[in-house]
Amino acid sequence: MDKYQAGSYKIVADGYLHDLPIAITFTKDKIMGIKVKPGTKLHGIEKEAIPKVVDRILTQQTVDIDAVTGATVTSDGLVDALTDVIDQMPDSVSKF
């Protein structure tokens, strides 16, 4: 059974002061990429935190990661958005 439904999904994550439109890309067995929509204004710690959160998710291939110190809201927002996308995948796809 495939782990994910391959494709690119757009969702809005909760950021610190605003919403973060992101695109998440999957293959059938891997989280391939997480990108914030180009042109999105990032505030303060978000500029440093988002790449760290994305790296942790992609490296560990899980949403069970530690939040970036000082950026818990943004970290949790990205994790929650990714979890929402996975939860909405068809039941034929296994969940982690």
GROMACS .gro file of N, CA and C in nm:
model
  288
    1MET      N    1   0.084  -0.118   0.000
    1MET     CA    2   0.000   0.000   0.000
    1MET      C    3   0.089   0.124   0.000
    2ASP      N    4   0.051   0.221  -0.080
    2ASP     CA    5   0.124   0.347  -0.085
    2ASP      C    6   0.109   0.423   0.046
    3LYS      N    7   0.214   0.495   0.082
    3LYS     CA    8   0.210   0.574   0.204
    3LYS      C    9   0.133   0.704   0.183
    4TYR      N   10   0.146   0.762   0.063
    4TYR     CA   11   0.079   0.889   0.031
    4TYR      C   12   0.016   0.882  -0.107
    5GLN      N   13  -0.071   0.976  -0.134
    5GLN     CA   14  -0.122   0.992  -0.270
    5GLN      C   15  -0.033   1.096  -0.337
    6ALA      N   16   0.041   1.054  -0.438
    6ALA     CA   17   0.136   1.142  -0.505
    6ALA      C   18   0.066   1.265  -0.562
    7GLY      N   19   0.134   1.378  -0.551
    7GLY     CA   20   0.079   1.501  -0.606
    7GLY      C   21   0.125   1.622  -0.527
    8SER      N   22   0.079   1.737  -0.570
    8SER     CA   23   0.109   1.862  -0.502
    8SER      C   24  -0.021   1.918  -0.446
    9TYR      N   25  -0.016   1.959  -0.323
    9TYR     CA   26  -0.135   2.006  -0.253
    9TYR      C   27  -0.111   2.147  -0.200
   10LYS      N   28  -0.209   2.234  -0.217
   10LYS     CA   29  -0.199   2.371  -0.166
   10LYS      C   30  -0.288   2.383  -0.044
   11ILE      N   31  -0.235   2.447   0.059
   11ILE     CA   32  -0.309   2.466   0.183
   11ILE      C   33  -0.257   2.593   0.249
   12VAL      N   34  -0.332   2.646   0.342
   12VAL     CA   35  -0.290   2.764   0.416
   12VAL      C   36  -0.258   2.721   0.559
   13ALA      N   37  -0.134   2.750   0.599
   13ALA     CA   38  -0.088   2.719   0.735
   13ALA      C   39  -0.101   2.843   0.822
   14ASP      N   40  -0.118   2.822   0.950
   14ASP     CA   41  -0.122   2.934   1.044
   14ASP      C   42   0.021   2.980   1.072
   15GLY      N   43   0.048   3.107   1.045
   15GLY     CA   44   0.177   3.166   1.080
   15GLY      C   45   0.164   3.244   1.209
   16TYR      N   46   0.268   3.317   1.244
   16TYR     CA   47   0.267   3.392   1.369
   16TYR      C   48   0.170   3.510   1.363
   17LEU      N   49   0.180   3.591   1.260
   17LEU     CA   50   0.094   3.709   1.249
   17LEU      C   51  -0.002   3.702   1.131
   18HIS      N   52   0.006   3.595   1.053
   18HIS     CA   53  -0.073   3.587   0.930
   18HIS      C   54  -0.076   3.444   0.880
   19ASP      N   55  -0.156   3.422   0.778
   19ASP     CA   56  -0.162   3.290   0.716
   19ASP      C   57  -0.044   3.271   0.620
   20LEU      N   58   0.000   3.146   0.607
   20LEU     CA   59   0.109   3.112   0.517
   20LEU      C   60   0.059   3.016   0.409
   21PRO      N   61   0.040   3.064   0.286
   21PRO     CA   62   0.001   2.973   0.179
   21PRO      C   63   0.120   2.885   0.142
   22ILE      N   64   0.100   2.754   0.145
   22ILE     CA   65   0.210   2.662   0.116
   22ILE      C   66   0.166   2.556   0.015
   23ALA      N   67   0.264   2.498  -0.050
   23ALA     CA   68   0.243   2.385  -0.139
   23ALA      C   69   0.326   2.269  -0.085
   24ILE      N   70   0.265   2.153  -0.076
   24ILE     CA   71   0.332   2.033  -0.025
   24ILE      C   72   0.328   1.930  -0.137
   25THR      N   73   0.443   1.871  -0.166
   25THR     CA   74   0.453   1.774  -0.274
   25THR      C   75   0.491   1.637  -0.217
   26PHE      N   76   0.419   1.535  -0.264
   26PHE     CA   77   0.442   1.397  -0.221
   26PHE      C   78   0.469   1.308  -0.341
   27THR      N   79   0.551   1.205  -0.320
   27THR     CA   80   0.551   1.089  -0.409
   27THR      C   81   0.468   0.986  -0.334
   28LYS      N   82   0.454   0.866  -0.387
   28LYS     CA   83   0.371   0.766  -0.319
   28LYS      C   84   0.431   0.720  -0.187
   29ASP      N   85   0.560   0.748  -0.164
   29ASP     CA   86   0.621   0.701  -0.040
   29ASP      C   87   0.705   0.805   0.033
   30LYS      N   88   0.697   0.933  -0.010
   30LYS     CA   89   0.785   1.033   0.050
   30LYS      C   90   0.724   1.173   0.043
   31ILE      N   91   0.752   1.253   0.146
   31ILE     CA   92   0.722   1.396   0.143
   31ILE      C   93   0.839   1.459   0.068
   32MET      N   94   0.813   1.516  -0.048
   32MET     CA   95   0.921   1.565  -0.134
   32MET      C   96   0.954   1.713  -0.114
   33GLY      N   97   0.855   1.793  -0.083
   33GLY     CA   98   0.882   1.935  -0.070
   33GLY      C   99   0.771   2.010  -0.001
   34ILE      N  100   0.809   2.117   0.064
   34ILE     CA  101   0.715   2.208   0.129
   34ILE      C  102   0.765   2.348   0.098
   35LYS      N  103   0.684   2.425   0.028
   35LYS     CA  104   0.727   2.559  -0.012
   35LYS      C  105   0.621   2.662   0.022
   36VAL      N  106   0.667   2.774   0.076
   36VAL     CA  107   0.578   2.887   0.099
   36VAL      C  108   0.560   2.959  -0.035
   37LYS      N  109   0.438   3.002  -0.061
   37LYS     CA  110   0.407   3.071  -0.187
   37LYS      C  111   0.503   3.189  -0.207
   38PRO      N  112   0.567   3.196  -0.324
   38PRO     CA  113   0.657   3.308  -0.352
   38PRO      C  114   0.584   3.441  -0.333
   39GLY      N  115   0.656   3.537  -0.276
   39GLY     CA  116   0.599   3.669  -0.254
   39GLY      C  117   0.531   3.685  -0.119
   40THR      N  118   0.519   3.574  -0.043
   40THR     CA  119   0.458   3.582   0.089
   40THR      C  120   0.553   3.656   0.183
   41LYS      N  121   0.503   3.758   0.250
   41LYS     CA  122   0.586   3.834   0.342
   41LYS      C  123   0.603   3.754   0.471
   42LEU      N  124   0.728   3.728   0.505
   42LEU     CA  125   0.758   3.655   0.628
   42LEU      C  126   0.806   3.755   0.733
   43HIS      N  127   0.764   3.733   0.856
   43HIS     CA  128   0.796   3.825   0.964
   43HIS      C  129   0.899   3.765   1.059
   44GLY      N  130   0.995   3.845   1.099
   44GLY     CA  131   1.090   3.809   1.203
   44GLY      C  132   1.144   3.668   1.196
   45ILE      N  133   1.116   3.593   1.301
   45ILE     CA  134   1.169   3.458   1.318
   45ILE      C  135   1.122   3.362   1.210
   46GLU      N  136   1.010   3.392   1.144
   46GLU     CA  137   0.960   3.302   1.038
   46GLU      C  138   1.065   3.281   0.929
   47LYS      N  139   1.141   3.385   0.899
   47LYS     CA  140   1.243   3.375   0.793
   47LYS      C  141   1.345   3.266   0.823
   48GLU      N  142   1.376   3.248   0.950
   48GLU     CA  143   1.472   3.145   0.991
   48GLU      C  144   1.402   3.015   1.025
   49ALA      N  145   1.285   3.023   1.082
   49ALA     CA  146   1.216   2.904   1.133
   49ALA      C  147   1.161   2.815   1.023
   50ILE      N  148   1.101   2.873   0.921
   50ILE     CA  149   1.036   2.792   0.818
   50ILE      C  150   1.134   2.697   0.750
   51PRO      N  151   1.251   2.743   0.705
   51PRO     CA  152   1.345   2.647   0.645
   51PRO      C  153   1.387   2.536   0.742
   52LYS      N  154   1.399   2.569   0.870
   52LYS     CA  155   1.437   2.467   0.969
   52LYS      C  156   1.326   2.363   0.986
   53VAL      N  157   1.202   2.409   0.995
   53VAL     CA  158   1.089   2.317   1.010
   53VAL      C  159   1.079   2.227   0.887
   54VAL      N  160   1.087   2.288   0.770
   54VAL     CA  161   1.079   2.211   0.645
   54VAL      C  162   1.191   2.108   0.640
   55ASP      N  163   1.313   2.148   0.673
   55ASP     CA  164   1.426   2.054   0.671
   55ASP      C  165   1.402   1.938   0.768
   56ARG      N  166   1.351   1.966   0.885
   56ARG     CA  167   1.325   1.859   0.983
   56ARG      C  168   1.220   1.761   0.931
   57ILE      N  169   1.114   1.814   0.873
   57ILE     CA  170   1.008   1.727   0.820
   57ILE      C  171   1.061   1.641   0.705
   58LEU      N  172   1.133   1.704   0.612
   58LEU     CA  173   1.183   1.630   0.496
   58LEU      C  174   1.291   1.530   0.534
   59THR      N  175   1.378   1.566   0.625
   59THR     CA  176   1.486   1.476   0.667
   59THR      C  177   1.431   1.357   0.745
   60GLN      N  178   1.339   1.385   0.837
   60GLN     CA  179   1.285   1.279   0.923
   60GLN      C  180   1.164   1.209   0.862
   61GLN      N  181   1.105   1.269   0.758
   61GLN     CA  182   0.987   1.213   0.692
   61GLN      C  183   0.873   1.185   0.790
   62THR      N  184   0.851   1.282   0.877
   62THR     CA  185   0.743   1.272   0.975
   62THR      C  186   0.701   1.413   1.018
   63VAL      N  187   0.581   1.423   1.072
   63VAL     CA  188   0.537   1.550   1.130
   63VAL      C  189   0.567   1.553   1.280
   64ASP      N  190   0.621   1.446   1.332
   64ASP     CA  191   0.655   1.438   1.474
   64ASP      C  192   0.794   1.496   1.494
   65ILE      N  193   0.802   1.629   1.486
   65ILE     CA  194   0.930   1.699   1.498
   65ILE      C  195   0.925   1.796   1.614
   66ASP      N  196   1.042   1.841   1.656
   66ASP     CA  197   1.050   1.944   1.759
   66ASP      C  198   1.027   2.080   1.693
   67ALA      N  199   0.953   2.165   1.761
   67ALA     CA  200   0.931   2.301   1.711
   67ALA      C  201   1.062   2.378   1.717
   68VAL      N  202   1.075   2.477   1.632
   68VAL     CA  203   1.191   2.564   1.633
   68VAL      C  204   1.176   2.659   1.752
   69THR      N  205   1.280   2.668   1.833
   69THR     CA  206   1.278   2.754   1.950
   69THR      C  207   1.244   2.898   1.910
   70GLY      N  208   1.146   2.955   1.977
   70GLY     CA  209   1.104   3.091   1.950
   70GLY      C  210   1.003   3.103   1.837
   71ALA      N  211   0.971   2.990   1.774
   71ALA     CA  212   0.877   2.994   1.661
   71ALA      C  213   0.777   2.879   1.670
   72THR      N  214   0.726   2.857   1.789
   72THR     CA  215   0.634   2.746   1.811
   72THR      C  216   0.507   2.760   1.728
   73VAL      N  217   0.452   2.880   1.719
   73VAL     CA  218   0.327   2.900   1.644
   73VAL      C  219   0.347   2.865   1.497
   74THR      N  220   0.454   2.915   1.438
   74THR     CA  221   0.482   2.887   1.297
   74THR      C  222   0.513   2.739   1.277
   75SER      N  223   0.594   2.681   1.365
   75SER     CA  224   0.628   2.538   1.355
   75SER      C  225   0.502   2.454   1.360
   76ASP      N  226   0.418   2.480   1.460
   76ASP     CA  227   0.294   2.404   1.475
   76ASP      C  228   0.200   2.426   1.357
   77GLY      N  229   0.197   2.548   1.305
   77GLY     CA  230   0.111   2.576   1.190
   77GLY      C  231   0.149   2.495   1.068
   78LEU      N  232   0.278   2.483   1.040
   78LEU     CA  233   0.323   2.403   0.926
   78LEU      C  234   0.294   2.256   0.948
   79VAL      N  235   0.322   2.207   1.069
   79VAL     CA  236   0.295   2.066   1.100
   79VAL      C  237   0.146   2.036   1.090
   80ASP      N  238   0.063   2.124   1.144
   80ASP     CA  239  -0.082   2.103   1.138
   80ASP      C  240  -0.133   2.103   0.994
   81ALA      N  241  -0.080   2.192   0.910
   81ALA     CA  242  -0.122   2.196   0.770
   81ALA      C  243  -0.084   2.067   0.698
   82LEU      N  244   0.036   2.019   0.721
   82LEU     CA  245   0.080   1.894   0.659
   82LEU      C  246  -0.005   1.778   0.707
   83THR      N  247  -0.034   1.775   0.835
   83THR     CA  248  -0.118   1.670   0.892
   83THR      C  249  -0.258   1.674   0.830
   84ASP      N  250  -0.313   1.794   0.812
   84ASP     CA  251  -0.446   1.808   0.749
   84ASP      C  252  -0.447   1.751   0.608
   85VAL      N  253  -0.342   1.779   0.531
   85VAL     CA  254  -0.335   1.727   0.394
   85VAL      C  255  -0.332   1.575   0.397
   86ILE      N  256  -0.248   1.518   0.482
   86ILE     CA  257  -0.236   1.372   0.490
   86ILE      C  258  -0.368   1.310   0.536
   87ASP      N  259  -0.433   1.372   0.633
   87ASP     CA  260  -0.560   1.320   0.684
   87ASP      C  261  -0.670   1.321   0.578
   88GLN      N  262  -0.660   1.411   0.480
   88GLN     CA  263  -0.762   1.420   0.376
   88GLN      C  264  -0.735   1.328   0.258
   89MET      N  265  -0.621   1.259   0.260
   89MET     CA  266  -0.592   1.164   0.153
   89MET      C  267  -0.688   1.047   0.163
   90PRO      N  268  -0.714   0.981   0.051
   90PRO     CA  269  -0.808   0.868   0.051
   90PRO      C  270  -0.769   0.760   0.152
   91ASP      N  271  -0.868   0.687   0.200
   91ASP     CA  272  -0.844   0.581   0.298
   91ASP      C  273  -0.754   0.471   0.244
   92SER      N  274  -0.740   0.461   0.113
   92SER     CA  275  -0.654   0.358   0.056
   92SER      C  276  -0.506   0.389   0.078
   93VAL      N  277  -0.478   0.511   0.126
   93VAL     CA  278  -0.341   0.550   0.156
   93VAL      C  279  -0.320   0.534   0.306
   94SER      N  280  -0.210   0.471   0.344
   94SER     CA  281  -0.184   0.452   0.487
   94SER      C  282  -0.146   0.585   0.550
   95LYS      N  283  -0.175   0.600   0.676
   95LYS     CA  284  -0.142   0.721   0.751
   95LYS      C  285  -0.023   0.691   0.842
   96PHE      N  286   0.059   0.794   0.865
   96PHE     CA  287   0.170   0.772   0.958
   96PHE      C  288   0.145   0.842   1.087
   0.00000   0.00000   0.00000
